[in-house]
């Protein structure tokens, strides 16, 4: 039977299939010759400033993750002295260990709260002003930790760590979101890694400043805790001159002119039509979706798998055992038989290795791909976590095994930085369209901080109970995470947000049937926007 076909183009013209195809071909040729391609790899001064300012939040997170490591002895002594001044008695070793573990872990409790608020915070205040307001929390926390010694109250340290945890929890949601939304698809991987670079620079800074000859001593440990105020002040001064996220302005606020102006500032050119069209496509897609909150995120079938992937990716970062290195490497190295001063300087090697390897991953992210790097990272961490266990268990046999333990720990960190360090933060923003993205980010950040808390609080007791075999549970988890990543995690490099989001769509949700034998009148949209009508059978252009 001959198909009866009649079509209508976007501009309202009617005609046969052949006539419309000719019209489309002419329009495409005209667009190719008349519209220059938007430069996508240009890093402008304003883009660099926006990235620099945003990454200050990452630096605060990294600094507060590592700062508690070196002054452990001084803080425990302060707790003992404070209790002696109050009651005339010293506290037991178990109580001292428990209070210090609380100081370490309360940071993650605050992070859970901040992480859960991050999605709402980003939508209510905006990405830019959300970051600015968050600095006020960070500054208040820094002041509290600094005055704790003068106040003679270790409870103030606990409160300050809790508050800075909320601050960092918000940062872990806001910073990757802002960075992903101001970058192009071709630069998104490299710019996204800069969040992790900021984290590890903050970590290294805290370790260097924690040397006994600098601030890691009885006189200046409180200053060490309070210095996290510096990046907060830098961001609060620089972020006001940076543009708001164009994607947020267009898709969330429907302010097309402001979004275009922000893009022109970031790209350094008026040729932003390509970026605008990509955002409009996502906006049109979102218009067909209902608003996604936390409840709908779990209920909607097409979002369950990307949410599961996001959650497992966050768990693969925190339950890899890396925080055992970040929080307790000083004690780990001492338990391997090192002197205190050597252990302090060896700890800084962890931060230095993280910075170096994060710099290496920046060009690799958009070349090798997220999935491949994550698999390499998890595999390497598994091997070296086993080696750490072996060297800890056999240190008594030979002194050179102490050196092997340090080397194994550093290579463990190398493979963490290669993939699990940065990719979980980056990939969550990539797996979801604009509608469910903030809610998904909140859930992922919450899971990250919950597992952070679990490791931070439990590891001292794991170390006490398992002794030299405290890394074996992490080895088993790393193997499971590698299998999950291999089977379920998609590659996202050089793909638009909309393209990635369609990966998870069920075929039953597709608005256009792929069948060609359906009878009756049917309407469909072609890739060029042409609406086609058939009276006896469907026909696609």
Short mmCIF file of C-alpha atoms in Angstrom, two decimals:
data_model
loop_
_atom_site.label_atom_id
_atom_site.label_comp_id
_atom_site.label_asym_id
_atom_site.label_seq_id
_atom_site.Cartn_x
_atom_site.Cartn_y
_atom_site.Cartn_z
CA UNK A 1 0.00 0.00 0.00
CA UNK A 2 1.35 3.43 -0.86
CA UNK A 3 1.83 5.71 2.15
CA UNK A 4 -0.12 8.95 2.12
CA UNK A 5 2.19 11.52 3.62
CA UNK A 6 1.69 15.17 4.44
CA UNK A 7 4.08 17.24 6.55
CA UNK A 8 4.39 20.62 8.18
CA UNK A 9 7.79 22.21 8.78
CA UNK A 10 8.77 24.35 11.79
CA UNK A 11 8.01 27.58 9.93
CA UNK A 12 4.52 26.39 8.93
CA UNK A 13 5.21 25.36 5.35
CA UNK A 14 3.34 22.31 4.04
CA UNK A 15 4.39 19.82 1.41
CA UNK A 16 5.29 16.31 0.46
CA UNK A 17 8.09 14.27 2.00
CA UNK A 18 10.48 15.09 -0.86
CA UNK A 19 9.74 18.82 -0.68
CA UNK A 20 10.27 18.96 3.08
CA UNK A 21 13.51 16.98 2.88
CA UNK A 22 14.77 19.45 0.28
CA UNK A 23 13.75 22.34 2.57
CA UNK A 24 15.57 20.76 5.52
CA UNK A 25 18.69 20.15 3.46
CA UNK A 26 18.71 23.75 2.29
CA UNK A 27 18.24 25.05 5.85
CA UNK A 28 21.10 22.92 7.17
CA UNK A 29 23.46 23.99 4.41
CA UNK A 30 22.53 27.60 5.06
CA UNK A 31 23.18 27.21 8.80
CA UNK A 32 26.53 25.59 8.19
CA UNK A 33 27.72 28.41 5.98
CA UNK A 34 26.18 31.37 7.79
CA UNK A 35 26.75 30.54 11.49
CA UNK A 36 30.29 30.20 12.82
CA UNK A 37 30.85 27.37 15.27
CA UNK A 38 31.10 28.49 18.86
CA UNK A 39 34.60 28.01 20.23
CA UNK A 40 34.29 25.39 22.96
CA UNK A 41 37.82 25.04 24.29
CA UNK A 42 38.62 28.66 25.03
CA UNK A 43 39.52 29.37 28.66
CA UNK A 44 38.83 33.05 29.27
CA UNK A 45 40.00 35.16 32.17
CA UNK A 46 36.47 35.43 33.57
CA UNK A 47 35.96 31.66 33.33
CA UNK A 48 39.30 31.10 35.08
CA UNK A 49 38.29 33.56 37.84
CA UNK A 50 34.93 31.84 38.33
CA UNK A 51 36.62 28.43 38.54
CA UNK A 52 39.28 29.76 40.95
CA UNK A 53 36.69 31.34 43.22
CA UNK A 54 34.48 28.24 43.26
CA UNK A 55 37.44 25.95 44.00
CA UNK A 56 38.12 27.91 47.22
CA UNK A 57 35.18 25.93 48.64
CA UNK A 58 36.89 22.70 47.64
CA UNK A 59 40.04 23.89 49.38
CA UNK A 60 38.10 24.49 52.62
CA UNK A 61 36.76 20.93 52.43
CA UNK A 62 40.21 19.42 51.86
CA UNK A 63 41.82 21.52 54.57
CA UNK A 64 39.30 20.49 57.22
CA UNK A 65 39.57 16.85 56.16
CA UNK A 66 43.32 16.74 56.80
CA UNK A 67 43.84 19.37 59.50
CA UNK A 68 42.80 17.13 62.39
CA UNK A 69 45.53 14.55 61.66
CA UNK A 70 48.75 16.13 62.93
CA UNK A 71 47.58 17.85 66.17
CA UNK A 72 45.95 14.70 67.58
CA UNK A 73 48.36 14.56 70.52
CA UNK A 74 47.99 18.27 71.32
CA UNK A 75 44.18 18.11 71.18
CA UNK A 76 44.07 15.05 73.46
CA UNK A 77 46.38 16.85 75.91
CA UNK A 78 44.10 19.90 75.78
CA UNK A 79 41.07 17.70 76.54
CA UNK A 80 42.92 16.15 79.48
CA UNK A 81 44.05 19.53 80.83
CA UNK A 82 40.56 20.99 80.48
CA UNK A 83 39.04 18.08 82.39
CA UNK A 84 41.74 18.38 85.07
CA UNK A 85 41.00 22.08 85.51
CA UNK A 86 37.28 21.35 85.84
CA UNK A 87 37.18 18.24 88.00
CA UNK A 88 40.71 17.71 89.26
CA UNK A 89 40.95 14.37 87.46
CA UNK A 90 42.49 13.18 84.22
CA UNK A 91 40.24 11.27 81.86
CA UNK A 92 40.91 7.69 80.85
CA UNK A 93 42.64 6.78 77.60
CA UNK A 94 39.44 5.24 76.22
CA UNK A 95 37.48 8.42 76.95
CA UNK A 96 40.21 10.54 75.34
CA UNK A 97 40.17 8.31 72.24
CA UNK A 98 36.37 8.49 72.10
CA UNK A 99 36.30 12.30 72.38
CA UNK A 100 38.93 12.72 69.69
CA UNK A 101 37.06 10.28 67.42
CA UNK A 102 33.97 12.45 68.02
CA UNK A 103 35.91 15.59 67.02
CA UNK A 104 36.99 13.83 63.85
CA UNK A 105 33.60 12.32 63.01
CA UNK A 106 31.31 15.25 63.97
CA UNK A 107 32.71 16.98 60.90
CA UNK A 108 31.00 14.32 58.78
CA UNK A 109 27.72 14.65 60.71
CA UNK A 110 27.66 18.33 59.79
CA UNK A 111 28.58 17.32 56.26
CA UNK A 112 25.53 15.05 56.05
CA UNK A 113 23.26 17.94 56.98
CA UNK A 114 24.96 20.32 54.56
CA UNK A 115 24.90 17.71 51.83
CA UNK A 116 21.20 17.04 52.30
CA UNK A 117 20.52 20.78 52.11
CA UNK A 118 22.76 21.33 49.09
CA UNK A 119 20.14 20.73 46.38
CA UNK A 120 17.53 22.98 47.99
CA UNK A 121 20.21 25.58 48.82
CA UNK A 122 21.43 25.66 45.21
CA UNK A 123 17.89 26.21 43.86
CA UNK A 124 16.71 28.66 46.51
CA UNK A 125 19.76 30.95 46.67
CA UNK A 126 21.23 30.12 43.27
CA UNK A 127 24.64 28.58 42.62
CA UNK A 128 26.60 31.81 42.94
CA UNK A 129 24.85 33.39 45.94
CA UNK A 130 24.54 29.98 47.58
CA UNK A 131 28.34 29.80 47.64
CA UNK A 132 28.66 33.36 48.95
CA UNK A 133 26.22 32.84 51.83
CA UNK A 134 27.87 29.54 52.77
CA UNK A 135 31.10 31.41 53.54
CA UNK A 136 29.45 33.03 56.54
CA UNK A 137 29.03 29.58 58.09
CA UNK A 138 32.68 28.74 57.36
CA UNK A 139 33.95 31.97 58.90
CA UNK A 140 31.89 31.43 62.08
CA UNK A 141 33.23 27.86 62.40
CA UNK A 142 36.84 28.98 61.94
CA UNK A 143 36.50 31.62 64.67
CA UNK A 144 35.00 29.05 67.07
CA UNK A 145 37.83 26.56 66.57
CA UNK A 146 40.45 29.29 66.96
CA UNK A 147 39.07 30.61 70.29
CA UNK A 148 38.58 27.12 71.79
CA UNK A 149 42.01 27.15 73.46
CA UNK A 150 41.46 30.60 74.97
CA UNK A 151 37.97 29.62 76.09
CA UNK A 152 39.34 26.44 77.69
CA UNK A 153 36.52 24.34 76.25
CA UNK A 154 37.00 21.37 73.96
CA UNK A 155 33.24 21.46 73.38
CA UNK A 156 33.85 24.57 71.27
CA UNK A 157 36.12 22.50 68.99
CA UNK A 158 33.33 19.93 68.61
CA UNK A 159 30.78 22.67 67.81
CA UNK A 160 33.18 24.34 65.36
CA UNK A 161 33.90 21.05 63.59
CA UNK A 162 30.17 20.38 63.32
CA UNK A 163 29.54 23.84 61.85
CA UNK A 164 32.42 23.62 59.39
CA UNK A 165 31.06 20.19 58.43
CA UNK A 166 27.77 21.83 57.38
CA UNK A 167 29.80 24.40 55.47
CA UNK A 168 31.81 21.71 53.65
CA UNK A 169 28.73 19.56 53.03
CA UNK A 170 27.19 22.50 51.16
CA UNK A 171 30.45 23.04 49.27
CA UNK A 172 30.57 19.42 48.11
CA UNK A 173 27.18 19.93 46.49
CA UNK A 174 27.48 23.52 45.28
CA UNK A 175 31.02 23.55 43.88
CA UNK A 176 30.78 20.57 41.47
CA UNK A 177 27.33 21.79 40.37
CA UNK A 178 28.54 25.32 39.60
CA UNK A 179 31.68 24.07 37.83
CA UNK A 180 29.74 21.62 35.65
CA UNK A 181 27.19 24.27 34.66
CA UNK A 182 29.66 26.99 33.62
CA UNK A 183 31.80 24.66 31.48
CA UNK A 184 31.22 23.25 28.00
CA UNK A 185 30.79 19.53 27.31
CA UNK A 186 34.34 19.27 25.95
CA UNK A 187 35.87 20.93 29.05
CA UNK A 188 33.50 19.60 31.70
CA UNK A 189 35.72 16.70 32.70
CA UNK A 190 38.87 18.80 33.10
CA UNK A 191 37.09 21.61 34.96
CA UNK A 192 35.23 19.10 37.12
CA UNK A 193 38.54 17.61 38.28
CA UNK A 194 39.54 21.05 39.58
CA UNK A 195 37.11 20.50 42.48
CA UNK A 196 39.20 17.52 43.54
CA UNK A 197 42.40 19.49 42.88
CA UNK A 198 41.17 22.13 45.33
CA UNK A 199 40.38 19.41 47.86
CA UNK A 200 43.85 17.88 47.70
CA UNK A 201 45.62 21.26 47.75
CA UNK A 202 43.68 22.02 50.92
CA UNK A 203 44.66 18.62 52.29
CA UNK A 204 48.35 19.18 51.53
CA UNK A 205 48.25 22.69 52.99
CA UNK A 206 46.84 21.37 56.26
CA UNK A 207 49.52 18.68 56.42
CA UNK A 208 52.41 21.07 55.78
CA UNK A 209 51.09 23.63 58.26
CA UNK A 210 50.68 20.73 60.69
CA UNK A 211 54.42 20.07 60.85
CA UNK A 212 55.62 20.34 64.50
CA UNK A 213 57.94 23.20 63.60
CA UNK A 214 55.06 25.25 62.11
CA UNK A 215 51.60 24.92 63.71
CA UNK A 216 51.39 21.29 64.77
CA UNK A 217 52.57 22.02 68.30
CA UNK A 218 51.20 22.94 71.71
CA UNK A 219 51.31 26.69 71.08
CA UNK A 220 49.67 26.97 67.66
CA UNK A 221 47.36 23.98 67.09
CA UNK A 222 44.28 26.20 67.58
CA UNK A 223 45.59 28.58 64.91
CA UNK A 224 45.98 25.58 62.59
CA UNK A 225 42.29 24.76 63.04
CA UNK A 226 41.21 28.37 62.48
CA UNK A 227 43.19 29.04 59.29
CA UNK A 228 40.34 27.61 57.18
CA UNK A 229 38.97 31.16 57.35
CA UNK A 230 41.41 32.27 54.62
CA UNK A 231 39.82 30.55 51.56
CA UNK A 232 36.37 31.57 52.84
CA UNK A 233 37.42 35.22 52.79
CA UNK A 234 38.97 34.84 49.33
CA UNK A 235 35.76 33.39 47.92
CA UNK A 236 33.50 35.96 49.55
CA UNK A 237 35.61 38.69 47.90
CA UNK A 238 35.91 37.14 44.41
CA UNK A 239 32.60 35.35 43.80
CA UNK A 240 30.47 38.55 43.61
CA UNK A 241 32.26 39.56 40.37
CA UNK A 242 31.68 36.12 38.79
CA UNK A 243 28.58 35.33 36.70
CA UNK A 244 25.74 33.14 37.87
CA UNK A 245 25.42 29.71 36.25
CA UNK A 246 23.85 30.29 32.78
CA UNK A 247 22.16 26.91 32.95
CA UNK A 248 20.53 27.83 36.27
CA UNK A 249 19.39 31.21 34.91
CA UNK A 250 17.81 29.72 31.80
CA UNK A 251 16.44 26.40 33.00
CA UNK A 252 15.52 27.20 36.60
CA UNK A 253 14.66 30.91 36.32
CA UNK A 254 13.72 31.18 32.60
CA UNK A 255 15.86 34.32 32.24
CA UNK A 256 17.15 33.87 28.71
CA UNK A 257 18.74 37.30 28.33
CA UNK A 258 20.64 37.00 31.62
CA UNK A 259 21.74 33.47 30.75
CA UNK A 260 23.08 34.63 27.39
CA UNK A 261 24.89 37.55 29.02
CA UNK A 262 26.52 35.17 31.53
CA UNK A 263 27.60 32.86 28.68
CA UNK A 264 29.12 35.77 26.74
CA UNK A 265 31.13 36.72 29.86
CA UNK A 266 32.33 33.15 30.44
CA UNK A 267 33.11 32.31 26.80
CA UNK A 268 34.59 35.71 25.90
CA UNK A 269 32.60 35.83 22.65
CA UNK A 270 29.13 36.67 21.36
CA UNK A 271 29.05 33.34 19.51
CA UNK A 272 27.19 31.40 22.18
CA UNK A 273 24.28 30.11 20.08
CA UNK A 274 25.53 26.52 20.30
CA UNK A 275 25.57 26.61 24.11
CA UNK A 276 22.19 28.33 24.23
CA UNK A 277 20.61 25.75 21.94
CA UNK A 278 21.97 22.89 24.04
CA UNK A 279 20.54 24.46 27.22
CA UNK A 280 17.21 25.18 25.50
CA UNK A 281 17.01 21.54 24.44
CA UNK A 282 17.43 20.52 28.08
CA UNK A 283 14.87 23.15 29.09
CA UNK A 284 12.34 21.82 26.57
CA UNK A 285 12.95 18.31 27.85
CA UNK A 286 12.46 19.45 31.43
CA UNK A 287 9.17 21.09 30.50
CA UNK A 288 7.84 17.63 29.63
CA UNK A 289 8.89 16.30 33.05
CA UNK A 290 7.27 16.88 36.40
CA UNK A 291 9.34 18.61 39.09
CA UNK A 292 11.49 16.00 40.81
CA UNK A 293 11.88 16.18 44.59
CA UNK A 294 13.51 13.62 46.88
CA UNK A 295 10.38 11.44 47.07
CA UNK A 296 9.81 11.43 43.30
CA UNK A 297 13.51 10.73 42.77
CA UNK A 298 13.09 7.33 44.44
CA UNK A 299 9.70 6.62 42.87
CA UNK A 300 10.47 7.38 39.23
CA UNK A 301 11.55 4.20 37.48
CA UNK A 302 13.91 5.80 34.93
CA UNK A 303 15.85 7.55 37.74
CA UNK A 304 16.46 4.53 39.97
CA UNK A 305 19.45 3.14 38.13
CA UNK A 306 21.34 6.44 37.75
CA UNK A 307 20.61 7.11 41.44
CA UNK A 308 21.99 3.69 42.38
CA UNK A 309 25.09 4.33 40.28
CA UNK A 310 25.56 7.73 41.93
CA UNK A 311 25.22 6.27 45.43
CA UNK A 312 27.61 3.38 44.78
CA UNK A 313 30.14 5.77 43.23
CA UNK A 314 30.09 7.85 46.42
CA UNK A 315 30.48 4.71 48.54
CA UNK A 316 33.39 3.59 46.38
CA UNK A 317 35.15 6.82 47.28
CA UNK A 318 34.60 6.81 51.03
CA UNK A 319 34.57 3.07 51.81
CA UNK A 320 37.76 2.57 49.84
CA UNK A 321 39.59 3.31 53.08
CA UNK A 322 41.12 6.57 51.90
CA UNK A 323 39.86 8.50 54.92
CA UNK A 324 41.71 6.07 57.16
CA UNK A 325 44.82 7.45 55.44
CA UNK A 326 43.65 11.09 55.57
CA UNK A 327 42.54 11.08 59.21
CA UNK A 328 44.94 8.58 60.78
CA UNK A 329 48.03 8.27 58.55
CA UNK A 330 50.12 9.87 61.30
CA UNK A 331 49.22 7.03 63.68
CA UNK A 332 49.47 4.42 60.93
CA UNK A 333 53.04 5.44 60.18
CA UNK A 334 53.90 5.54 63.88
CA UNK A 335 52.45 2.06 64.32
CA UNK A 336 54.77 0.94 61.53
CA UNK A 337 57.67 1.93 63.81
CA UNK A 338 58.48 5.48 62.66
CA UNK A 339 59.50 8.31 64.94
CA UNK A 340 56.94 11.08 65.45
CA UNK A 341 58.75 13.71 63.35
CA UNK A 342 59.30 11.25 60.48
CA UNK A 343 55.64 10.20 60.59
CA UNK A 344 54.51 13.85 60.38
CA UNK A 345 56.60 14.50 57.28
CA UNK A 346 55.63 11.17 55.71
CA UNK A 347 51.99 12.21 56.10
CA UNK A 348 52.64 15.28 53.92
CA UNK A 349 53.76 12.88 51.19
CA UNK A 350 50.15 11.70 51.03
CA UNK A 351 48.93 15.23 50.25
CA UNK A 352 51.75 15.90 47.80
CA UNK A 353 51.02 12.70 45.92
CA UNK A 354 47.32 13.61 45.73
CA UNK A 355 48.07 17.04 44.25
CA UNK A 356 50.50 15.65 41.66
CA UNK A 357 48.20 12.85 40.52
CA UNK A 358 45.13 15.10 40.39
CA UNK A 359 47.06 17.38 38.01
CA UNK A 360 47.84 14.32 35.89
CA UNK A 361 44.16 13.32 35.69
CA UNK A 362 42.97 16.71 34.37
CA UNK A 363 43.98 16.05 30.73
CA UNK A 364 43.13 12.33 31.05
CA UNK A 365 39.52 12.88 32.13
CA UNK A 366 38.23 13.90 28.69
CA UNK A 367 40.61 11.60 26.78
CA UNK A 368 40.61 8.29 28.62
CA UNK A 369 37.13 8.68 30.11
CA UNK A 370 35.55 8.60 33.57
CA UNK A 371 34.64 4.91 33.63
CA UNK A 372 38.09 3.66 32.57
CA UNK A 373 39.91 5.87 35.08
CA UNK A 374 37.59 4.78 37.88
CA UNK A 375 38.21 1.12 37.10
CA UNK A 376 42.00 1.68 37.03
CA UNK A 377 41.83 3.56 40.31
CA UNK A 378 39.77 0.94 42.15
CA UNK A 379 41.91 -1.91 40.82
CA UNK A 380 45.16 -0.25 41.90
CA UNK A 381 43.76 0.59 45.33
CA UNK A 382 42.73 -3.02 45.84
CA UNK A 383 46.23 -4.30 45.10
CA UNK A 384 48.01 -1.78 47.31
CA UNK A 385 45.53 -2.10 50.19
CA UNK A 386 46.48 -5.78 50.31
CA UNK A 387 50.18 -4.81 50.24
CA UNK A 388 49.62 -2.32 53.10
CA UNK A 389 48.14 -5.14 55.18
CA UNK A 390 51.05 -7.48 54.38
CA UNK A 391 53.73 -4.89 55.26
CA UNK A 392 51.98 -3.90 58.51
CA UNK A 393 51.72 -7.56 59.54
CA UNK A 394 55.36 -8.36 58.72
CA UNK A 395 57.12 -5.15 59.85
CA UNK A 396 58.71 -7.00 62.77
CA UNK A 397 60.72 -9.15 60.34
CA UNK A 398 62.78 -6.36 58.76
CA UNK A 399 63.16 -2.58 59.04
CA UNK A 400 62.99 -2.11 55.27
CA UNK A 401 59.35 -3.19 55.36
CA UNK A 402 58.59 0.17 57.02
CA UNK A 403 59.72 1.89 53.81
CA UNK A 404 57.66 -0.52 51.72
CA UNK A 405 54.64 0.38 53.86
CA UNK A 406 55.09 4.09 53.10
CA UNK A 407 55.56 3.39 49.39
CA UNK A 408 52.47 1.16 49.31
CA UNK A 409 50.43 3.87 51.07
CA UNK A 410 51.58 6.48 48.55
CA UNK A 411 50.71 4.27 45.56
CA UNK A 412 47.36 3.57 47.19
CA UNK A 413 46.82 7.35 47.20
CA UNK A 414 48.05 7.58 43.57
CA UNK A 415 45.31 5.25 42.36
CA UNK A 416 42.71 7.00 44.51
CA UNK A 417 43.56 10.31 42.84
CA UNK A 418 43.47 8.67 39.41
CA UNK A 419 39.74 7.92 39.60
CA UNK A 420 37.77 7.55 42.87
CA UNK A 421 39.03 10.89 44.19
CA UNK A 422 37.32 13.09 41.61
CA UNK A 423 34.97 11.05 39.42
CA UNK A 424 32.15 10.42 41.94
CA UNK A 425 31.73 14.19 42.42
CA UNK A 426 31.84 14.82 38.69
CA UNK A 427 29.62 12.03 37.44
CA UNK A 428 26.57 12.73 39.63
CA UNK A 429 26.01 16.09 37.92
CA UNK A 430 26.41 14.36 34.54
CA UNK A 431 24.01 11.45 35.04
CA UNK A 432 20.90 13.59 35.57
CA UNK A 433 19.06 16.27 33.62
CA UNK A 434 18.36 19.63 35.25
CA UNK A 435 15.06 18.51 36.80
CA UNK A 436 16.27 15.73 39.13
CA UNK A 437 19.90 16.90 39.36
CA UNK A 438 19.72 18.90 42.64
CA UNK A 439 17.75 16.15 44.44
CA UNK A 440 20.13 13.46 43.17
CA UNK A 441 23.09 15.58 44.24
CA UNK A 442 21.66 15.93 47.75
CA UNK A 443 21.20 12.17 48.13
CA UNK A 444 24.68 11.42 46.78
CA UNK A 445 26.37 13.99 49.02
CA UNK A 446 24.43 12.68 52.03
CA UNK A 447 25.60 9.12 51.33
CA UNK A 448 29.17 10.35 50.87
CA UNK A 449 29.19 12.09 54.23
CA UNK A 450 27.46 9.21 56.02
CA UNK A 451 30.16 6.82 54.86
CA UNK A 452 32.78 9.46 55.69
CA UNK A 453 31.44 9.56 59.24
CA UNK A 454 31.37 5.76 59.48
CA UNK A 455 35.02 5.42 58.49
CA UNK A 456 36.17 8.42 60.55
CA UNK A 457 34.54 7.16 63.74
CA UNK A 458 35.00 3.41 63.33
CA UNK A 459 38.58 3.16 62.08
CA UNK A 460 40.32 3.73 65.46
CA UNK A 461 38.27 0.85 66.87
CA UNK A 462 38.92 -1.25 63.72
CA UNK A 463 42.62 -0.58 64.20
CA UNK A 464 42.40 -1.58 67.85
CA UNK A 465 40.43 -4.76 67.11
CA UNK A 466 42.04 -5.90 63.84
CA UNK A 467 45.50 -4.47 64.49
CA UNK A 468 47.62 -4.94 61.36
CA UNK A 469 44.66 -6.31 59.39
CA UNK A 470 42.48 -3.21 59.64
CA UNK A 471 42.64 -2.61 55.85
CA UNK A 472 41.24 -6.01 54.85
CA UNK A 473 37.55 -4.90 54.98
CA UNK A 474 38.44 -2.07 52.58
CA UNK A 475 40.13 -4.52 50.22
CA UNK A 476 36.95 -6.61 50.02
CA UNK A 477 34.80 -3.54 49.37
CA UNK A 478 37.15 -2.29 46.65
CA UNK A 479 36.76 -5.58 44.79
CA UNK A 480 32.94 -5.28 44.94
CA UNK A 481 33.02 -1.66 43.74
CA UNK A 482 35.24 -2.62 40.78
CA UNK A 483 32.73 -5.29 39.69
CA UNK A 484 29.80 -2.87 39.98
CA UNK A 485 31.59 -0.15 38.00
CA UNK A 486 32.53 -2.62 35.25
CA UNK A 487 28.95 -3.87 34.88
CA UNK A 488 26.79 -0.78 35.41
CA UNK A 489 28.60 2.56 35.11
CA UNK A 490 28.35 4.22 31.65
CA UNK A 491 30.96 6.40 29.99
CA UNK A 492 30.01 10.12 30.03
CA UNK A 493 32.97 11.89 28.43
CA UNK A 494 32.17 14.44 25.70
CA UNK A 495 28.41 13.82 25.99
CA UNK A 496 25.78 16.47 26.70
CA UNK A 497 23.65 16.28 29.83
CA UNK A 498 20.58 15.51 27.74
CA UNK A 499 22.34 12.72 25.86
CA UNK A 500 23.48 11.08 29.10
CA UNK A 501 20.03 11.40 30.66
CA UNK A 502 18.43 9.54 27.74
CA UNK A 503 20.66 6.55 28.52
CA UNK A 504 18.40 5.69 31.43
CA UNK A 505 15.07 6.20 29.68
CA UNK A 506 12.95 3.07 29.40
CA UNK A 507 11.92 2.30 25.86
CA UNK A 508 8.32 2.35 27.00
CA UNK A 509 8.71 6.03 27.93
CA UNK A 510 9.87 7.08 24.45
CA UNK A 511 7.41 9.58 22.93
CA UNK A 512 7.84 8.12 19.44
CA UNK A 513 7.15 4.47 18.66
CA UNK A 514 9.76 2.72 16.58
CA UNK A 515 7.19 0.56 14.91
CA UNK A 516 6.16 1.33 11.34
CA UNK A 517 3.01 -0.73 11.02
CA UNK A 518 0.64 1.19 13.25
CA UNK A 519 -2.59 2.28 11.62
CA UNK A 520 -4.47 5.49 12.22
CA UNK A 521 -3.32 9.13 12.35
CA UNK A 522 0.01 9.61 14.09
CA UNK A 523 2.10 12.70 14.85
CA UNK A 524 5.84 12.65 15.43
CA UNK A 525 8.81 14.99 15.52
CA UNK A 526 11.85 14.46 13.36
CA UNK A 527 15.36 15.47 14.37
CA UNK A 528 14.75 18.78 12.62
CA UNK A 529 11.47 19.51 14.32
CA UNK A 530 9.17 18.61 11.35
CA UNK A 531 5.78 17.27 12.35
CA UNK A 532 4.63 14.42 10.12
CA UNK A 533 1.11 13.06 9.75
CA UNK A 534 0.12 9.80 8.11
CA UNK A 535 -3.37 8.54 7.43
CA UNK A 536 -2.75 4.85 6.85
CA UNK A 537 0.75 4.08 8.15
CA UNK A 538 3.55 5.98 9.85
CA UNK A 539 6.41 7.26 7.78
CA UNK A 540 9.62 8.77 9.17
CA UNK A 541 11.88 11.22 7.41
#
